[in-house]
Tab-separated table of C-alpha atoms in Angstrom:
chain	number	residue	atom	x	y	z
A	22	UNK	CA	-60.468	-141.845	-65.291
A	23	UNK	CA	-61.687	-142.325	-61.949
A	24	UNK	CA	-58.924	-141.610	-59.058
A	25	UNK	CA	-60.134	-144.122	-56.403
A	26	UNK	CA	-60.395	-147.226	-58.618
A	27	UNK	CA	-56.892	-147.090	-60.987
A	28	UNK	CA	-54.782	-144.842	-58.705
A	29	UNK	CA	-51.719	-146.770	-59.893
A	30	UNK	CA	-51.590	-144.844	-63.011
A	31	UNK	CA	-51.224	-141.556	-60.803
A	32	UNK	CA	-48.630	-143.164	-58.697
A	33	UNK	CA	-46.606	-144.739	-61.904
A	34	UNK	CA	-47.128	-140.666	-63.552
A	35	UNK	CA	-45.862	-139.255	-60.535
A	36	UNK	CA	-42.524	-141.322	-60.295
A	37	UNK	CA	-41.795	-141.066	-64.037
A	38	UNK	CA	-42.020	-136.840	-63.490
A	39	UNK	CA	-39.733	-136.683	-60.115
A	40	UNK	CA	-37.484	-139.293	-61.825
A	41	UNK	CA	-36.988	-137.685	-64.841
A	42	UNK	CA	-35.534	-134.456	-63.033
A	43	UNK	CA	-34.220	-136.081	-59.841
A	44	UNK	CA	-33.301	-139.675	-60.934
A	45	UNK	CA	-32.921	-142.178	-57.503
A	46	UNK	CA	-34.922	-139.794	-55.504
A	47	UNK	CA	-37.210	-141.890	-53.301
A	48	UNK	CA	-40.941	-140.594	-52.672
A	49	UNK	CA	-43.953	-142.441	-52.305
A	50	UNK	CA	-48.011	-141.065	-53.556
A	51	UNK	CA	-50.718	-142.271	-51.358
A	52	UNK	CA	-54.731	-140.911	-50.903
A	53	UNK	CA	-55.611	-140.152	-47.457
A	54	UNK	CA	-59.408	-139.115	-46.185
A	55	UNK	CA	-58.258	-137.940	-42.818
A	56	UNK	CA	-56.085	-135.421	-43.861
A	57	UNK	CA	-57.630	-131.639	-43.521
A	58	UNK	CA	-56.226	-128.255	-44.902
A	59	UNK	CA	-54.080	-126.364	-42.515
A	60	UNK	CA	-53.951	-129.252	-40.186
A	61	UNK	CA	-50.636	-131.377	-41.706
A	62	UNK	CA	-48.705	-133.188	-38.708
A	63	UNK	CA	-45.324	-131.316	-37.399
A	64	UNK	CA	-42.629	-131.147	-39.633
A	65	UNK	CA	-44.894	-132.199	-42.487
A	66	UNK	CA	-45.867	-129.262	-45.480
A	67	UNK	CA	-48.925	-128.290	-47.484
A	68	UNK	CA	-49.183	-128.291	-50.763
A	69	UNK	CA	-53.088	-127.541	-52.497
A	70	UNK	CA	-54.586	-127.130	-55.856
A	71	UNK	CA	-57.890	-126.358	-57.558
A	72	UNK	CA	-58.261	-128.305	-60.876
A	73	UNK	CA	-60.980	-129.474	-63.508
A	74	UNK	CA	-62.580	-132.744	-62.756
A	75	UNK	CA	-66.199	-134.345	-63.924
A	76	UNK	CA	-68.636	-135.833	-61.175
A	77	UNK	CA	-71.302	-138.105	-62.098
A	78	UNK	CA	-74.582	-138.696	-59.036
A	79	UNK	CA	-75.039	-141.978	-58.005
A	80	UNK	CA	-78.768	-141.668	-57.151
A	81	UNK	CA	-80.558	-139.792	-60.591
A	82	UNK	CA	-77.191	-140.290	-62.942
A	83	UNK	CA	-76.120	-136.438	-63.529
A	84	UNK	CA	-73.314	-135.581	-65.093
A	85	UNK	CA	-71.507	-132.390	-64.384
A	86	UNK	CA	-68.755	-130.651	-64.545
A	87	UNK	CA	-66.593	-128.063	-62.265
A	88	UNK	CA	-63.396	-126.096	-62.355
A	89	UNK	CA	-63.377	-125.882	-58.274
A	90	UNK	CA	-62.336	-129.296	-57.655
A	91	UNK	CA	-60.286	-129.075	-54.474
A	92	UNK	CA	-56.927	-131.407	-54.342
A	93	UNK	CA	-54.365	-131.549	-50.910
A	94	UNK	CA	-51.358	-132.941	-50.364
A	95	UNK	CA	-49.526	-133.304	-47.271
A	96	UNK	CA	-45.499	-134.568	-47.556
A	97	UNK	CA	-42.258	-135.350	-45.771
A	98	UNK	CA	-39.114	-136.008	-46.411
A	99	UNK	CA	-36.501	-137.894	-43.921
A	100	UNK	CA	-33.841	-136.394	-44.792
A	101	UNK	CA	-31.630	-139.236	-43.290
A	102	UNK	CA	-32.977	-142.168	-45.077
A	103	UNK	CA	-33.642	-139.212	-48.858
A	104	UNK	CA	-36.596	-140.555	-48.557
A	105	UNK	CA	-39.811	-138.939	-49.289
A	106	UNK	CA	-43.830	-139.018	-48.992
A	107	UNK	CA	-46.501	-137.571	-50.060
A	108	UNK	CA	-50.564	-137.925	-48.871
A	109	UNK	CA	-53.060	-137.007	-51.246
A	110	UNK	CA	-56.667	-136.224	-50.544
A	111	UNK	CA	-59.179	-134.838	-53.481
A	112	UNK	CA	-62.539	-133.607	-52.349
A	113	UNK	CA	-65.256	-134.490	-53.923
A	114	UNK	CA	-68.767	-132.640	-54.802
A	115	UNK	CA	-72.680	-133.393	-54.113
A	116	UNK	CA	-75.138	-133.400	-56.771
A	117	UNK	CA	-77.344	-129.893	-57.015
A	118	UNK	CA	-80.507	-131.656	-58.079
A	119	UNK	CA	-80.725	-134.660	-55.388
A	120	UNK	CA	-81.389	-134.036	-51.129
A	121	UNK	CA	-79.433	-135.511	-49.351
A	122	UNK	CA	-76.901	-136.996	-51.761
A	123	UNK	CA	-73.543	-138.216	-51.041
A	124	UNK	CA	-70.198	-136.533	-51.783
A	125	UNK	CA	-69.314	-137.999	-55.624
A	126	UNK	CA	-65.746	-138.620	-56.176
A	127	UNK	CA	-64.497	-136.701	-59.348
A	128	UNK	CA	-63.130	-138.270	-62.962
A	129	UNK	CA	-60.268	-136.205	-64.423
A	130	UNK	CA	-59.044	-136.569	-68.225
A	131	UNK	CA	-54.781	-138.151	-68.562
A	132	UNK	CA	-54.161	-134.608	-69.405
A	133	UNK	CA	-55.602	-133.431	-66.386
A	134	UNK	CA	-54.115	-136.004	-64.421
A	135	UNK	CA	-50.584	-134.677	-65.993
A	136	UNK	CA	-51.016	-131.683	-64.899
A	137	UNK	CA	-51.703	-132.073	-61.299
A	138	UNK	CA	-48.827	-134.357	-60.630
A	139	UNK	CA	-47.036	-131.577	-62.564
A	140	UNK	CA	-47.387	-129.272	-59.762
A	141	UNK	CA	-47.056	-131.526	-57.494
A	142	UNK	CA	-44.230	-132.480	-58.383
A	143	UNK	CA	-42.829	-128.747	-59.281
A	144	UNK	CA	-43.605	-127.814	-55.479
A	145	UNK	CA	-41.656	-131.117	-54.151
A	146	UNK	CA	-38.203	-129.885	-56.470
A	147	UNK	CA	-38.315	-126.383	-55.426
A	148	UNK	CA	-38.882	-126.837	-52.160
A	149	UNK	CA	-37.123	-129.772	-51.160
A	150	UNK	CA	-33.725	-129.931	-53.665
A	151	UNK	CA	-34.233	-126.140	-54.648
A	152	UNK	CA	-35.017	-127.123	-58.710
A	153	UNK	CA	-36.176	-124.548	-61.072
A	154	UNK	CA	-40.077	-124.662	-61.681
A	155	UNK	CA	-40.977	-126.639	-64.476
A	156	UNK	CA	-42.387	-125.794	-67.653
A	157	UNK	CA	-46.381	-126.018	-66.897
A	158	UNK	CA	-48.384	-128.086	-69.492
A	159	UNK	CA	-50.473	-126.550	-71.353
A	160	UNK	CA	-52.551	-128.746	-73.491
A	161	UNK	CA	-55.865	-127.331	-71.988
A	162	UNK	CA	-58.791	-128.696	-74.311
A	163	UNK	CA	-61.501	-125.408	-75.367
A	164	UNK	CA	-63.965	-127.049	-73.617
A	165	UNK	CA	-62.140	-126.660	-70.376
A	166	UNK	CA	-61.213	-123.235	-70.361
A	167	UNK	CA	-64.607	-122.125	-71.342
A	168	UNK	CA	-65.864	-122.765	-67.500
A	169	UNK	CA	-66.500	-120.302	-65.392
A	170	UNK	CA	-68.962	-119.112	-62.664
A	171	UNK	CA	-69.454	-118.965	-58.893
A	172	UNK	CA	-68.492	-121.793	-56.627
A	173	UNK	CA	-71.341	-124.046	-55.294
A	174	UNK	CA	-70.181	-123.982	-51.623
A	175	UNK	CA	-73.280	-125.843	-50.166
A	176	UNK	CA	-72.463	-129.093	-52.106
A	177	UNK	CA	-68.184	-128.463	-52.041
A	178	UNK	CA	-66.437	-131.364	-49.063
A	179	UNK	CA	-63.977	-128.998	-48.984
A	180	UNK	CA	-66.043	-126.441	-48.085
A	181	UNK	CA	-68.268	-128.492	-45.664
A	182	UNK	CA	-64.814	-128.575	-43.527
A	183	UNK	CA	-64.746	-124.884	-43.069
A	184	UNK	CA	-65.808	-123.106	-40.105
A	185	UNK	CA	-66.405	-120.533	-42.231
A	186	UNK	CA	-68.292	-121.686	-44.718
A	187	UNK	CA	-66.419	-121.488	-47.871
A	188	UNK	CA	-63.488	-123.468	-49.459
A	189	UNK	CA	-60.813	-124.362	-46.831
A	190	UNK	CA	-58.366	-124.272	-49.833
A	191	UNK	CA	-59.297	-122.048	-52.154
A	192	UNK	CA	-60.794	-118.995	-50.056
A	193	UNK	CA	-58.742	-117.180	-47.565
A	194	UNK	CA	-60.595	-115.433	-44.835
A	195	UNK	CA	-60.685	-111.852	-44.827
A	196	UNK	CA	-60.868	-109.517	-42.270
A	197	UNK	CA	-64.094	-106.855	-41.884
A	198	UNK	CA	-63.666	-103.205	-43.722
A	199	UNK	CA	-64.336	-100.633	-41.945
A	200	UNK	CA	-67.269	-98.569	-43.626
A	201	UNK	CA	-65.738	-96.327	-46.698
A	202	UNK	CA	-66.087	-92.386	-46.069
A	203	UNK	CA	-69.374	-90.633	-47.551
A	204	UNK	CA	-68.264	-88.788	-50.454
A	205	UNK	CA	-68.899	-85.240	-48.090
A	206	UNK	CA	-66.606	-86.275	-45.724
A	207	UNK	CA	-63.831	-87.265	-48.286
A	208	UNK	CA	-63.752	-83.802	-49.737
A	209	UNK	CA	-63.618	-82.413	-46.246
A	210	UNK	CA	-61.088	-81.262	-44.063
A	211	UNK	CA	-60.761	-83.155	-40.465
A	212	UNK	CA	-63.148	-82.222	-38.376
A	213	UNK	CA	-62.080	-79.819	-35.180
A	214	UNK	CA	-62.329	-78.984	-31.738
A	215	UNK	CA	-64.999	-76.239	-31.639
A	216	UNK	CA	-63.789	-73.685	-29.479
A	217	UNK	CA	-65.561	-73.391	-25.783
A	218	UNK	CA	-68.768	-70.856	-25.814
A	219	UNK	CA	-68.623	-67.951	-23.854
A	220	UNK	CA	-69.133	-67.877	-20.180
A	221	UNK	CA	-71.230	-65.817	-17.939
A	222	UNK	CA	-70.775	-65.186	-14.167
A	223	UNK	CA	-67.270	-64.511	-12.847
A	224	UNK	CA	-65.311	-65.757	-15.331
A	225	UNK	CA	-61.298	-65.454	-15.425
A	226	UNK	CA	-60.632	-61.944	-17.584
A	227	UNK	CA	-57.827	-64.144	-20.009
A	228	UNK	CA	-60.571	-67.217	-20.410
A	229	UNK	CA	-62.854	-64.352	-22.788
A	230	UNK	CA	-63.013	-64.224	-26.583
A	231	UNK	CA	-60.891	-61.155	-28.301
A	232	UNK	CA	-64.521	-59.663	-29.076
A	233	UNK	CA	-65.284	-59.644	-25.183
A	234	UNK	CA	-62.773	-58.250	-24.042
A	235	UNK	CA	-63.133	-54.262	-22.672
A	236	UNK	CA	-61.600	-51.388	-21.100
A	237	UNK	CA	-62.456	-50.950	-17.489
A	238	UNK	CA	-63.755	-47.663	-18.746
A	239	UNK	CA	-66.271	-49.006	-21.261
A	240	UNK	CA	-67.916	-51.780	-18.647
A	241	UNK	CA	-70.017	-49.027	-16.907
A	242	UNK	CA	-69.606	-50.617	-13.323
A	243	UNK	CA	-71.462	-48.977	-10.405
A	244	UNK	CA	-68.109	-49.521	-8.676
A	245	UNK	CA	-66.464	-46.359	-10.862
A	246	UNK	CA	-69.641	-44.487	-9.705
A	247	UNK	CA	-68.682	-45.227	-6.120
A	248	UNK	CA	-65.237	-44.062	-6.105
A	249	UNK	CA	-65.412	-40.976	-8.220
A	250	UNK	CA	-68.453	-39.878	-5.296
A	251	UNK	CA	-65.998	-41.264	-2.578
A	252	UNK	CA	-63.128	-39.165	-4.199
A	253	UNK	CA	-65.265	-35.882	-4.116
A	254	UNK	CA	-66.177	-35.883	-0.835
A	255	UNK	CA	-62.732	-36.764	0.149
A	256	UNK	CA	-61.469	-33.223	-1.764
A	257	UNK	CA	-64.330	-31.184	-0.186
A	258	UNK	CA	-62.895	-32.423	3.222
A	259	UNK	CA	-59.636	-31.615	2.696
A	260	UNK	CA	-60.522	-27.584	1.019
């Protein structure tokens, strides 16, 4: 089922599951293009999903399928009137084999549909009235959770919005690592201050290593010479 053409069906689902556990609560479903993750008007709160949906290229007639379907909802509630509503964009996906194509909106099975508005609908009752989450459904076909592979960012709309260059939704942006140790310097202790090198010249007698350090009687300084001459021509004076 295409969104865009019977989106009645997805507003009729998603007052039959708020109803049923929050009967005469008033909220309203509309799609939006203009709305863009991390940007919802003040006061206003986020809500996003990534779901299953089929695409099918207008130009050469594709088919295929992808698990990275990107689907955001922006709502408010005035809580003067208890009234409620909710903005709905889903992003849609380029075809791999065709330049230049068009973003292709996605098809998405009842079931799938279900599910969604599920969520949706889980995140409005917790939030909003403080509900218990609801029981998820489950009725996943094989075919479905069989998919799996990496993300096709270069043909994603949601990713075309990012700065960054990968899913505004689905991909948080992480900060730089610094490099991880060499496995020598794990092992090692910290490195430390290597201990000044001996000086030469006049240098201060406490500033010398323990293995430098000598007796005045072991230097051999011609000064010693000079006194003990001085001294015995001072007795030979005297006598």
């Amino acid at each position: 089922m295409l969104f865009s053409d019977d989106f009645s069906t997805w507003e009729q689902t998603f007052q039959e599951l708020i109803q049923e556990e929050k009967p005469g609560a008033k909220w309203t479903l509309h799609l939006d293009k203009n709305i863009v993750p991390d940007g919802p008007a003040l006061g206003w709160r986020q809500h996003q999903q990534t779901v299953l949906g089929r695409f099918q290229c207008s130009r050469c007639y594709r088919h295929w399928t992808s698990a990275q379907v990107k689907i955001l909802c922006h709502m408010y509630q005035d809580a003067l009137k208890s009234q409620g509503r909710v903005l709905m964009r889903i992003f849609g996906q380029r075809c791999q084999k065709c330049f230049g194509s068009q973003f292709e909106n996605p098809e998405f099975s009842t079931e799938n549909i279900k599910r969604i508005l599920n969520n949706l609908v889980n995140y409005i009752l917790q939030r909003y009235y403080g509900h218990r989450k609801l029981a998820p459904i489950l009725n996943v076909s094989l075919d479905e959770t069989s998919l799996d592979g990496p993300h096709d960012t270069l043909n994603c709309e949601a990713c075309s919005l990012s700065p960054y260059g990968r899913c505004a939704l689905a991909h948080k942006v992480r900060l730089p690592r610094s490099p991880a140790p060499s496995p020598k310097s794990q092992g090692s202790s910290p490195a430390k201050s290597c201990p000044p090198s001996p000086q030469t010249g006049n240098t201060d007698f406490r500033n010398r290593t323990f293995q430098d350090v000598r007796e005045p009687w072991e230097m051999g300084s011609p000064l010693l010479l000079i006194l003990s001459v001085a001294a015995l021509c001072l007795i030979h004076f005297i006598k």
